[in-house]
Amino acid sequence: MTRLSADEVQHVAELVKLKLTAAEIELFASQLSAILDYAAQIQEVDTSQVPPTATVLPLRSIMRDDVTEPRLSVDEALANAPNRQDSFFKVHAILDGSQ
Amino acid sequence: MTPAYELVVGMEVHAQLLTQSKMFCGCSANAFDTEPNSNTCPVCLAMPGMLPVINRQAVAQTIRAGLALNCTIGAEAVFARKNYTYPDLPKGYQISQYELPQCSDGWIEIDTAHGAKRIGITRAHLEEDTGKLVHADGVSLVDLNRAGVPLLEIVTEPDLRTIEEVNEYLTRLRQLLVTIGVSSGDMEKGAMRMEANISLRPAGSSSFGTKVEIKNLNSFRAVRNALEYEIRRQSAVLATGGQVEQVTMGWLEHAGRTYVQRSKESAHDYRYFPEPDLPPLAVSREWVAELQASLPELPLARRSRFMAAYGLKLADADVLSADRGVADFFEATLQAVGGVVTPHKVAHWIMGDLFRLLNEHNLDRIPIPAAHFAELLQLVARHVINANTGSQVLKTMFSSGESAARIVERENLAQVSDANVLESAVQSLLAAHPDEVARYQAGKTQLLGWFVGQVMRETRGKANPDLVRQLLQKYL
């Protein structure tokens, strides 16, 4: 029986930029643990003789010719944006430590 | 560098591939200086339900680069999702070849102070570019014109030992990619962006020190400056008995320093998995053979041939083979002069007068046909014009586009080799300068040069200088 720690849940939440309450961390810790248990169960199957599966479709090498096609207008591209400034999508300031 | 430590560097280069369209959709791959977000479609905007389709030319260019880098070309490449959250990445993941890259296990040769050295290429794989962020007052602005443009990522083994080797590697790599037409190599447009993995170790040690990754290096100069800075920083840490921390750093070009972007603890966990929207990419042997046949002669092979076939020195052969346009021009000229002018002379004219004019006109391509250039060199070799006049004619050729013979005829520049004409010019010069004649005759023979100069001036530079010298010696 896996038991994810609060720190581990917090780390995953940070990777996907989610802000969780203590109660949510508790809830997801038990739900995610159950999922990991299920994965662990599948991992018991011996696959040493089976090549890794990248796809279940019988398709290979679907490619297109290198030609350009009509694009969206700037207004169409930005139609769903919650915020725009001139022709840009506008988001909260992103800091990477250089500022 | 403090000689107590040895530098160990591995490079990652992202080269923008020369294609018409983006990696997975039909938007343009060449959207520099266009209005932000004017080059997008539902695929590169990551609208729900949209599906990527692989650009065949991007794959072809990747394989061609891999072949030129002596890589093994994988019979099957698989695209994966590299998951991370950042506003320049609309899907929330970048599609990139991960476990099964297109090209692996190759090498490139570089020159070092100790002779030729092979730098191992770990892998060269295909991925898509992100959008661009502009940081403004308290907000970040996102432009997705570039999102999805095909990139070739080339990763070396930690084989580079000095800053000069790093610079030489980047120069040779760029030369190779440009020669085979895989990338423009245009640094100002971001066609090559670099990351350096750097560590120091005690001289003589065979294990590696803790490495630091430096991102955002957009020019060879930035790579050099960042490495110099990190060598100083890490040497100081080690010299005082400290430990270098494993971190990802950025480079601030204007401030001339690195800064920590991420520590080891907060390193990204990209949660790679095979891209379910793209079937694996099987590459047939026939296609690889076809792409191999499409490669031109590579710069180093051409350099060796220039030395063997034309007797050029290494330095000259290196300059003439570095750019495919120049190398082709050199050989086309040689063919056109048909033995009248030696390869050495042709090389001399290209690296001297021609390069000077290219610089003055700020050109990166030679604007005159090799046939015209060959004709000019023949006129000089046959003494129809002298070398100085030749330089002048070449200058005119650059601006007017006319042939050399036409310019010589129109401007009446043919060298005066008529002994009668020159004889009278020499005689009247001597008659006009009795003092100098007396001094020459009294032993001041250096004055000969002055007399030659006077005759050349008199004839507007057209006199055959050898003949003038002979005549002067006869009458003095």
Coordinates of C-alpha atoms in Angstrom, one line a residue:
Chain A
M1 CA 0.0 0.0 0.0
T2 CA 1.6 3.3 -1.2
R3 CA 1.2 6.4 0.9
L4 CA 2.2 9.6 -0.8
S5 CA 3.5 12.3 1.6
A6 CA 2.1 15.8 1.7
D7 CA 5.5 17.0 0.4
E8 CA 5.3 14.8 -2.6
V9 CA 1.8 16.0 -3.5
Q10 CA 3.0 19.5 -3.0
H11 CA 5.9 19.0 -5.4
V12 CA 3.5 17.6 -8.1
A13 CA 1.2 20.5 -7.5
E14 CA 4.0 22.9 -8.1
L15 CA 5.0 21.2 -11.3
V16 CA 1.5 21.8 -12.7
K17 CA 1.2 25.2 -11.0
L18 CA -1.7 24.3 -8.7
K19 CA -2.2 25.9 -5.4
L20 CA -3.8 23.4 -3.0
T21 CA -5.2 23.7 0.5
A22 CA -4.1 21.4 3.3
A23 CA -7.4 19.5 3.0
E24 CA -6.9 19.1 -0.8
I25 CA -3.4 17.8 -0.3
E26 CA -4.8 15.2 2.1
L27 CA -7.5 14.2 -0.3
F28 CA -5.2 14.0 -3.4
A29 CA -2.6 12.1 -1.4
S30 CA -5.0 9.2 -0.8
Q31 CA -6.5 9.3 -4.4
L32 CA -3.0 9.5 -6.0
S33 CA -1.8 6.7 -3.8
A34 CA -4.7 4.5 -5.0
I35 CA -3.7 5.2 -8.6
L36 CA -0.1 4.3 -7.9
D37 CA -1.2 1.1 -6.3
Y38 CA -3.1 0.2 -9.4
A39 CA 0.0 1.0 -11.6
A40 CA 2.1 -1.1 -9.3
Q41 CA -0.3 -4.0 -9.8
I42 CA 0.1 -3.7 -13.6
Q43 CA 3.9 -3.5 -13.3
E44 CA 3.9 -7.0 -11.8
V45 CA 3.2 -8.3 -15.3
D46 CA 6.4 -9.7 -16.9
T47 CA 7.0 -7.6 -20.0
S48 CA 10.7 -8.4 -20.5
Q49 CA 9.9 -10.2 -23.8
V50 CA 7.6 -7.5 -25.1
P51 CA 8.9 -4.5 -27.1
P52 CA 7.9 -1.1 -25.7
T53 CA 4.7 0.2 -27.2
A54 CA 4.8 3.8 -28.4
T55 CA 1.4 3.5 -30.0
V56 CA -1.4 1.0 -30.4
L57 CA -2.3 2.1 -33.9
P58 CA -0.8 0.2 -36.9
L59 CA 0.3 3.5 -38.4
R60 CA 3.9 4.5 -39.2
S61 CA 5.6 7.6 -40.7
I62 CA 2.6 9.8 -41.5
M63 CA 4.1 13.0 -42.9
R64 CA 3.0 16.1 -44.8
D65 CA 4.8 18.1 -47.5
D66 CA 6.6 21.2 -46.4
V67 CA 4.1 23.8 -47.7
T68 CA 2.6 26.8 -45.9
E69 CA -1.2 27.1 -45.4
P70 CA -3.4 30.1 -44.6
R71 CA -3.1 31.3 -41.0
L72 CA -5.4 32.9 -38.6
S73 CA -5.7 36.7 -38.4
V74 CA -4.3 38.3 -35.2
D75 CA -7.8 38.9 -33.9
E76 CA -8.9 35.3 -34.5
A77 CA -5.7 34.1 -32.8
L78 CA -6.4 36.3 -29.8
A79 CA -10.2 35.8 -29.7
N80 CA -10.2 33.4 -26.7
A81 CA -7.4 35.3 -24.8
P82 CA -8.6 36.6 -21.4
N83 CA -6.1 39.4 -21.7
R84 CA -4.4 41.0 -24.7
Q85 CA -2.2 44.0 -25.2
D86 CA -1.8 45.2 -28.8
S87 CA -1.1 42.0 -30.7
F88 CA 0.2 40.0 -27.7
F89 CA -1.4 37.6 -25.3
K90 CA -0.9 39.3 -21.9
V91 CA -0.1 37.1 -18.8
H92 CA 1.2 37.8 -15.3
A93 CA 4.9 38.8 -15.1
I94 CA 7.2 35.8 -15.4
L95 CA 10.3 35.9 -13.3
D96 CA 13.2 33.6 -13.7
G97 CA 15.7 35.0 -11.2
S98 CA 17.4 37.4 -13.6
Q99 CA 15.4 40.4 -12.4
Chain B
M1 CA 42.3 29.8 -16.3
T2 CA 43.9 28.6 -13.1
P3 CA 46.2 25.8 -14.3
A4 CA 45.3 23.7 -11.2
Y5 CA 41.9 22.9 -12.8
E6 CA 40.9 21.4 -16.2
L7 CA 37.8 22.7 -18.0
V8 CA 35.3 20.1 -19.1
V9 CA 32.5 21.3 -21.4
G10 CA 29.6 19.7 -23.3
M11 CA 27.5 21.8 -25.7
E12 CA 23.9 21.7 -26.6
V13 CA 23.1 23.7 -29.8
H14 CA 19.5 24.4 -31.0
A15 CA 19.7 25.1 -34.7
Q16 CA 16.6 26.3 -36.6
L17 CA 16.0 24.1 -39.6
L18 CA 15.5 25.6 -43.0
T19 CA 11.9 24.7 -43.9
Q20 CA 9.0 26.6 -45.4
S21 CA 6.5 25.6 -42.7
K22 CA 6.5 24.8 -39.0
M23 CA 7.2 21.4 -37.6
F24 CA 3.6 20.2 -37.2
C25 CA 1.4 22.7 -39.0
G26 CA 1.4 24.8 -42.2
C27 CA 2.3 28.2 -40.6
S28 CA 5.4 29.9 -41.9
A29 CA 8.7 28.9 -40.4
N30 CA 10.1 32.3 -41.2
A31 CA 8.1 34.9 -39.2
F32 CA 10.9 37.2 -38.0
D33 CA 9.9 40.9 -37.7
T34 CA 6.3 40.2 -38.4
E35 CA 3.3 41.4 -36.3
P36 CA 3.1 39.3 -33.1
N37 CA 0.6 36.4 -33.3
S38 CA 0.1 36.9 -37.1
N39 CA 1.6 33.5 -37.9
T40 CA -0.5 31.0 -36.0
C41 CA -3.2 28.4 -36.5
P42 CA -5.3 26.2 -34.3
V43 CA -2.5 23.6 -34.2
C44 CA 0.3 25.8 -32.9
L45 CA -2.1 27.7 -30.7
A46 CA -3.0 24.3 -29.1
M47 CA -6.7 24.6 -29.6
P48 CA -8.5 21.5 -28.2
G49 CA -8.7 18.6 -30.6
M50 CA -6.1 19.8 -33.1
L51 CA -3.6 17.2 -34.3
P52 CA 0.0 17.6 -35.3
V53 CA 1.4 16.2 -38.6
I54 CA 5.1 15.8 -39.1
N55 CA 6.9 18.0 -41.7
R56 CA 8.7 15.6 -44.0
Q57 CA 11.4 18.2 -44.9
A58 CA 12.2 18.8 -41.2
V59 CA 12.9 15.1 -40.8
A60 CA 14.9 15.0 -44.1
Q61 CA 17.1 18.0 -42.9
T62 CA 17.6 16.3 -39.5
I63 CA 18.8 13.1 -41.1
R64 CA 21.1 15.0 -43.5
A65 CA 22.6 16.8 -40.5
G66 CA 23.0 13.5 -38.7
L67 CA 24.8 11.9 -41.7
A68 CA 27.1 14.9 -42.0
L69 CA 27.9 14.5 -38.2
N70 CA 28.7 10.8 -38.7
C71 CA 25.7 9.7 -36.7
T72 CA 23.8 6.4 -36.7
I73 CA 20.4 7.1 -38.2
G74 CA 17.7 5.4 -36.2
A75 CA 15.4 3.1 -38.2
E76 CA 12.6 4.3 -36.0
A77 CA 12.3 7.6 -34.1
V78 CA 9.6 8.3 -31.5
F79 CA 8.3 11.7 -30.5
A80 CA 7.6 12.3 -26.9
R81 CA 5.9 15.0 -24.8
K82 CA 8.1 17.0 -22.6
N83 CA 5.8 18.4 -20.0
Y84 CA 6.3 21.8 -18.3
T85 CA 4.2 24.9 -17.7
Y86 CA 5.3 28.1 -19.1
P87 CA 3.4 30.8 -21.0
D88 CA 5.5 30.5 -24.2
L89 CA 4.4 26.8 -24.5
P90 CA 0.7 26.8 -25.4
K91 CA 0.2 23.0 -25.2
G92 CA 1.8 22.7 -21.8
Y93 CA 4.3 20.3 -23.4
Q94 CA 6.9 20.4 -26.1
I95 CA 7.0 17.6 -28.7
S96 CA 10.6 16.4 -28.9
Q97 CA 12.4 13.1 -29.7
Y98 CA 13.5 11.7 -26.4
E99 CA 14.2 8.0 -26.0
L100 CA 14.6 7.3 -29.7
P101 CA 16.3 10.3 -31.3
Q102 CA 16.7 10.5 -35.1
C103 CA 20.5 10.6 -35.0
S104 CA 22.9 9.3 -32.3
D105 CA 26.5 8.4 -31.6
G106 CA 28.4 10.6 -34.1
W107 CA 31.4 12.9 -34.2
I108 CA 32.7 16.1 -35.7
E109 CA 36.4 17.0 -36.3
I110 CA 37.9 20.2 -35.0
D111 CA 41.4 21.8 -35.2
T112 CA 43.2 22.2 -31.9
A113 CA 46.6 23.4 -30.9
H114 CA 47.6 19.7 -30.8
G115 CA 46.1 18.8 -34.2
A116 CA 42.8 17.4 -35.2
K117 CA 40.4 16.2 -32.5
R118 CA 37.1 14.4 -32.7
I119 CA 34.3 15.7 -30.6
G120 CA 31.6 13.1 -29.9
I121 CA 28.0 13.9 -30.8
T122 CA 25.8 12.1 -28.3
R123 CA 22.6 12.8 -30.3
A124 CA 20.9 15.1 -32.8
H125 CA 17.1 15.2 -32.5
L126 CA 14.1 17.0 -33.8
E127 CA 11.8 19.2 -31.7
E128 CA 9.6 22.3 -31.9
D129 CA 10.5 25.8 -30.8
T130 CA 8.5 27.7 -28.2
G131 CA 6.9 31.1 -28.5
K132 CA 8.6 34.3 -27.4
L133 CA 8.1 36.3 -24.2
V134 CA 8.5 40.0 -23.9
H135 CA 8.7 41.2 -20.4
A136 CA 7.1 44.6 -19.9
D137 CA 6.0 46.6 -16.9
G138 CA 4.6 44.0 -14.4
V139 CA 3.3 41.7 -17.2
S140 CA 4.7 39.3 -19.8
L141 CA 3.6 39.4 -23.4
V142 CA 3.4 36.3 -25.5
D143 CA 4.1 36.0 -29.2
L144 CA 3.5 32.6 -30.7
N145 CA 4.7 33.3 -34.2
R146 CA 7.8 31.1 -33.6
A147 CA 6.0 28.4 -31.6
G148 CA 6.3 25.1 -33.5
V149 CA 9.2 26.1 -35.8
P150 CA 11.4 23.0 -36.2
L151 CA 14.6 22.9 -34.2
L152 CA 17.5 20.5 -34.4
E153 CA 19.1 19.9 -31.0
I154 CA 22.7 18.7 -31.2
V155 CA 24.3 17.4 -28.0
T156 CA 28.0 16.7 -27.6
E157 CA 29.8 14.5 -25.2
P158 CA 31.8 16.3 -22.5
D159 CA 34.8 16.3 -24.8
L160 CA 35.7 20.0 -25.0
R161 CA 38.6 21.1 -22.9
T162 CA 39.3 24.7 -23.6
I163 CA 37.4 27.8 -24.6
E164 CA 39.2 27.7 -27.9
E165 CA 38.0 24.2 -28.5
V166 CA 34.4 25.3 -27.7
N167 CA 34.7 28.2 -30.1
E168 CA 36.2 25.9 -32.8
Y169 CA 33.5 23.3 -32.3
L170 CA 30.7 26.0 -32.7
T171 CA 32.4 27.5 -35.8
R172 CA 32.8 24.1 -37.5
L173 CA 29.3 23.0 -36.6
R174 CA 27.8 26.2 -38.0
Q175 CA 30.0 25.9 -41.1
L176 CA 28.7 22.3 -41.6
L177 CA 25.0 23.1 -41.1
V178 CA 25.2 26.1 -43.4
T179 CA 27.1 24.2 -46.1
I180 CA 24.6 21.4 -46.3
G181 CA 21.7 23.8 -46.3
V182 CA 20.2 22.6 -43.1
S183 CA 20.3 25.9 -41.2
S184 CA 20.9 29.6 -42.2
G185 CA 23.3 29.9 -39.3
D186 CA 22.0 33.5 -38.9
M187 CA 22.9 34.2 -35.3
E188 CA 21.1 37.6 -35.3
K189 CA 17.8 35.9 -36.1
G190 CA 18.4 33.3 -33.4
A191 CA 19.1 30.5 -35.9
M192 CA 21.6 29.0 -33.4
R193 CA 21.0 29.1 -29.7
M194 CA 23.4 27.4 -27.2
E195 CA 23.6 25.9 -23.8
A196 CA 26.9 24.9 -22.1
N197 CA 27.4 22.2 -19.5
I198 CA 30.6 23.2 -17.7
S199 CA 32.6 21.7 -14.8
L200 CA 36.1 21.9 -13.5
R201 CA 38.3 19.1 -12.2
P202 CA 41.8 19.0 -10.7
A203 CA 44.3 18.8 -13.6
G204 CA 45.1 15.2 -14.2
S205 CA 41.9 13.9 -12.7
S206 CA 39.8 11.5 -14.8
S207 CA 36.5 11.8 -12.9
F208 CA 34.1 14.7 -13.6
G209 CA 33.4 17.6 -11.3
T210 CA 29.9 18.9 -10.5
K211 CA 28.4 20.5 -13.7
V212 CA 26.5 23.7 -14.1
E213 CA 24.3 24.2 -17.1
I214 CA 24.3 27.7 -18.6
K215 CA 21.3 28.6 -20.8
N216 CA 20.4 31.6 -23.0
L217 CA 23.6 31.8 -24.9
N218 CA 22.7 33.4 -28.2
S219 CA 26.1 34.2 -29.7
F220 CA 29.6 32.6 -29.8
R221 CA 30.8 35.6 -27.9
A222 CA 28.2 35.0 -25.2
V223 CA 29.4 31.4 -24.9
R224 CA 33.0 32.6 -24.5
N225 CA 32.1 35.3 -21.9
A226 CA 29.8 33.0 -19.9
L227 CA 32.5 30.2 -19.8
E228 CA 35.2 32.7 -18.8
Y229 CA 32.9 34.0 -16.0
E230 CA 32.0 30.5 -14.8
I231 CA 35.6 29.3 -14.8
R232 CA 36.6 32.2 -12.6
R233 CA 33.6 31.7 -10.3
Q234 CA 34.0 27.9 -10.0
S235 CA 37.8 28.1 -9.6
A236 CA 37.3 30.5 -6.7
V237 CA 34.8 28.2 -5.1
L238 CA 37.1 25.2 -5.4
A239 CA 40.3 27.0 -4.4
T240 CA 38.7 27.9 -1.1
G241 CA 37.8 24.3 -0.5
G242 CA 34.1 24.8 -1.4
Q243 CA 31.8 22.7 -3.5
V244 CA 30.2 23.8 -6.8
E245 CA 26.4 23.4 -6.6
Q246 CA 24.6 21.6 -9.4
V247 CA 22.4 24.4 -10.8
T248 CA 20.9 25.7 -14.0
M249 CA 22.0 29.2 -14.7
G250 CA 21.1 31.9 -17.1
W251 CA 23.6 34.4 -18.7
L252 CA 23.0 38.1 -18.5
E253 CA 25.0 39.5 -21.5
H254 CA 24.7 43.2 -20.5
A255 CA 25.7 42.5 -16.9
G256 CA 28.4 40.0 -17.9
R257 CA 27.4 37.4 -15.2
T258 CA 25.5 34.2 -14.7
Y259 CA 22.6 33.9 -12.3
V260 CA 20.9 30.8 -10.8
Q261 CA 17.7 29.9 -12.5
R262 CA 17.0 26.6 -10.8
S263 CA 18.7 24.6 -8.1
K264 CA 18.9 20.9 -8.2
E265 CA 16.0 20.5 -5.8
S266 CA 13.7 22.5 -8.0
A267 CA 14.9 20.9 -11.3
H268 CA 12.1 20.2 -13.7
D269 CA 10.5 16.8 -13.8
Y270 CA 9.4 16.7 -17.4
R271 CA 7.4 13.5 -17.2
Y272 CA 8.2 12.4 -20.7
F273 CA 5.9 10.0 -22.4
P274 CA 5.4 8.9 -26.1
E275 CA 3.3 11.5 -28.0
P276 CA 0.0 9.6 -28.6
D277 CA -0.9 12.0 -31.4
L278 CA 2.1 11.0 -33.6
P279 CA 2.8 7.4 -34.8
P280 CA 6.5 6.4 -34.6
L281 CA 8.6 7.5 -37.5
A282 CA 10.1 4.7 -39.5
V283 CA 12.9 5.7 -41.8
S284 CA 13.7 3.5 -44.7
R285 CA 17.3 2.7 -45.8
E286 CA 16.4 3.9 -49.3
W287 CA 15.4 7.3 -48.0
V288 CA 18.6 7.6 -45.9
A289 CA 20.7 6.7 -48.9
E290 CA 18.9 9.3 -51.0
L291 CA 19.6 11.9 -48.4
Q292 CA 23.2 10.9 -48.1
A293 CA 23.6 11.3 -51.9
S294 CA 22.1 14.8 -51.6
L295 CA 24.9 16.0 -49.3
P296 CA 27.5 18.3 -50.9
E297 CA 31.3 17.9 -50.2
L298 CA 31.8 18.8 -46.6
P299 CA 34.1 21.7 -45.6
L300 CA 36.9 19.7 -44.1
A301 CA 37.0 17.3 -47.0
R302 CA 37.0 20.2 -49.3
R303 CA 39.9 21.8 -47.4
S304 CA 42.0 18.7 -47.7
R305 CA 41.3 18.5 -51.4
F306 CA 42.2 22.2 -51.9
M307 CA 45.6 21.5 -50.3
A308 CA 46.2 18.2 -52.2
A309 CA 44.9 19.3 -55.6
Y310 CA 46.0 23.0 -55.7
G311 CA 49.0 23.0 -53.3
L312 CA 47.3 25.6 -51.0
K313 CA 48.6 26.1 -47.5
L314 CA 46.3 25.0 -44.7
A315 CA 45.4 28.5 -43.6
D316 CA 44.4 29.5 -47.2
A317 CA 42.6 26.3 -47.9
D318 CA 40.7 26.8 -44.6
V319 CA 39.5 30.3 -45.5
L320 CA 38.5 29.3 -49.0
S321 CA 36.6 26.2 -48.0
A322 CA 34.8 27.7 -45.0
D323 CA 31.9 29.2 -47.1
R324 CA 30.4 27.1 -49.8
G325 CA 29.7 30.1 -52.0
V326 CA 33.4 31.2 -51.8
A327 CA 34.7 27.7 -52.3
D328 CA 32.5 27.2 -55.4
F329 CA 33.6 30.6 -56.7
F330 CA 37.2 29.7 -56.2
E331 CA 36.9 26.5 -58.2
A332 CA 34.7 28.0 -60.9
T333 CA 37.4 30.8 -61.4
L334 CA 40.2 28.2 -61.5
Q335 CA 38.3 26.3 -64.2
A336 CA 37.7 29.5 -66.2
V337 CA 41.2 30.8 -66.1
G338 CA 42.3 27.5 -67.7
G339 CA 45.8 27.4 -66.3
V340 CA 46.8 30.9 -67.2
V341 CA 46.6 31.9 -63.5
T342 CA 47.9 29.7 -60.7
P343 CA 45.6 28.5 -57.9
H344 CA 47.8 30.4 -55.5
K345 CA 47.2 33.7 -57.5
V346 CA 43.5 33.1 -57.6
A347 CA 43.4 32.4 -53.9
H348 CA 45.4 35.6 -53.3
W349 CA 43.0 37.7 -55.3
I350 CA 39.9 36.2 -53.6
M351 CA 41.3 36.6 -50.0
G352 CA 42.7 40.0 -50.7
D353 CA 40.9 42.4 -53.1
L354 CA 37.7 40.4 -53.3
F355 CA 37.2 39.9 -49.6
R356 CA 38.0 43.6 -49.0
L357 CA 35.3 44.7 -51.4
L358 CA 32.8 42.2 -49.9
N359 CA 33.5 43.9 -46.5
E360 CA 33.2 47.4 -47.9
H361 CA 29.9 46.6 -49.6
N362 CA 28.8 44.6 -46.5
L363 CA 28.0 41.6 -48.7
D364 CA 28.0 37.9 -47.7
R365 CA 27.7 36.7 -51.3
I366 CA 30.0 37.4 -54.2
P367 CA 28.0 39.6 -56.6
I368 CA 30.1 39.0 -59.7
P369 CA 30.2 35.9 -61.9
A370 CA 33.3 33.8 -61.6
A371 CA 33.8 34.1 -65.4
H372 CA 34.2 37.9 -65.1
F373 CA 36.6 37.5 -62.2
A374 CA 38.6 34.9 -64.2
E375 CA 38.8 37.3 -67.2
L376 CA 40.2 40.0 -64.9
L377 CA 42.9 37.7 -63.6
Q378 CA 43.8 36.7 -67.1
L379 CA 44.2 40.4 -68.1
V380 CA 46.6 40.8 -65.3
A381 CA 48.4 37.6 -66.0
R382 CA 48.9 38.6 -69.6
H383 CA 50.1 42.0 -68.6
V384 CA 47.3 43.7 -70.4
I385 CA 46.8 45.6 -67.2
N386 CA 49.0 45.8 -64.2
A387 CA 47.9 44.5 -60.7
N388 CA 47.1 48.0 -59.4
T389 CA 44.8 48.7 -62.3
G390 CA 43.3 45.2 -61.8
S391 CA 42.3 46.2 -58.3
Q392 CA 40.6 49.4 -59.6
V393 CA 38.8 47.4 -62.4
L394 CA 37.5 44.9 -59.8
K395 CA 36.1 47.8 -57.8
T396 CA 34.3 49.1 -60.8
M397 CA 33.0 45.5 -61.6
F398 CA 31.4 45.4 -58.1
S399 CA 29.4 48.6 -58.7
S400 CA 28.7 48.4 -62.5
G401 CA 28.4 44.7 -63.0
E402 CA 30.3 45.0 -66.3
S403 CA 33.0 42.6 -67.5
A404 CA 36.6 43.4 -66.9
A405 CA 37.5 43.7 -70.6
R406 CA 34.7 46.1 -71.2
I407 CA 35.8 48.4 -68.3
V408 CA 39.5 48.3 -69.4
E409 CA 38.4 49.3 -73.0
R410 CA 35.9 52.0 -72.0
E411 CA 38.3 53.6 -69.5
N412 CA 41.3 53.1 -71.7
L413 CA 43.2 51.3 -68.9
A414 CA 45.3 48.9 -70.9
Q415 CA 48.8 48.9 -69.8
V416 CA 51.3 50.9 -71.8
S417 CA 53.9 48.4 -72.9
D418 CA 54.9 50.3 -76.0
A419 CA 58.6 50.9 -75.6
N420 CA 58.6 53.9 -77.8
V421 CA 55.9 55.7 -75.8
L422 CA 57.6 54.8 -72.5
E423 CA 61.0 55.7 -73.8
S424 CA 60.0 59.3 -74.5
A425 CA 58.3 59.5 -71.1
V426 CA 61.5 58.3 -69.4
Q427 CA 63.7 60.7 -71.4
S428 CA 61.6 63.8 -70.6
L429 CA 61.4 62.8 -66.9
L430 CA 65.2 62.6 -66.7
A431 CA 65.6 65.8 -68.6
A432 CA 63.3 67.6 -66.1
H433 CA 65.1 66.3 -63.0
P434 CA 68.9 66.7 -63.5
D435 CA 69.5 67.0 -59.7
E436 CA 67.9 63.6 -59.0
V437 CA 69.8 62.1 -61.9
A438 CA 73.1 63.4 -60.6
R439 CA 72.3 62.0 -57.1
Y440 CA 71.4 58.6 -58.6
Q441 CA 74.6 58.5 -60.6
A442 CA 76.5 59.5 -57.4
G443 CA 75.3 56.2 -55.9
K444 CA 71.9 57.0 -54.4
T445 CA 70.3 54.1 -56.3
Q446 CA 67.3 54.0 -54.0
L447 CA 66.0 56.9 -56.2
L448 CA 65.1 54.3 -58.9
G449 CA 61.8 53.7 -57.1
W450 CA 61.0 57.4 -57.1
F451 CA 61.7 57.6 -60.9
V452 CA 59.4 54.6 -61.5
G453 CA 56.7 56.2 -59.5
Q454 CA 57.0 59.4 -61.5
V455 CA 56.6 57.6 -64.8
M456 CA 53.6 55.6 -63.4
R457 CA 52.0 58.9 -62.4
E458 CA 52.7 60.4 -65.8
T459 CA 50.9 57.5 -67.4
R460 CA 48.1 57.4 -64.9
G461 CA 49.3 54.1 -63.6
K462 CA 49.0 52.3 -66.9
A463 CA 52.7 51.8 -67.6
N464 CA 54.2 48.3 -67.4
P465 CA 56.3 48.8 -64.3
D466 CA 58.9 46.2 -65.3
L467 CA 59.5 47.9 -68.7
V468 CA 59.7 51.3 -67.0
R469 CA 62.4 50.0 -64.7
Q470 CA 64.4 48.5 -67.5
L471 CA 64.2 51.8 -69.5
L472 CA 65.3 53.9 -66.5
Q473 CA 68.3 51.7 -65.9
K474 CA 69.2 52.0 -69.5
Y475 CA 69.2 55.8 -69.5
L476 CA 70.4 56.6 -66.1

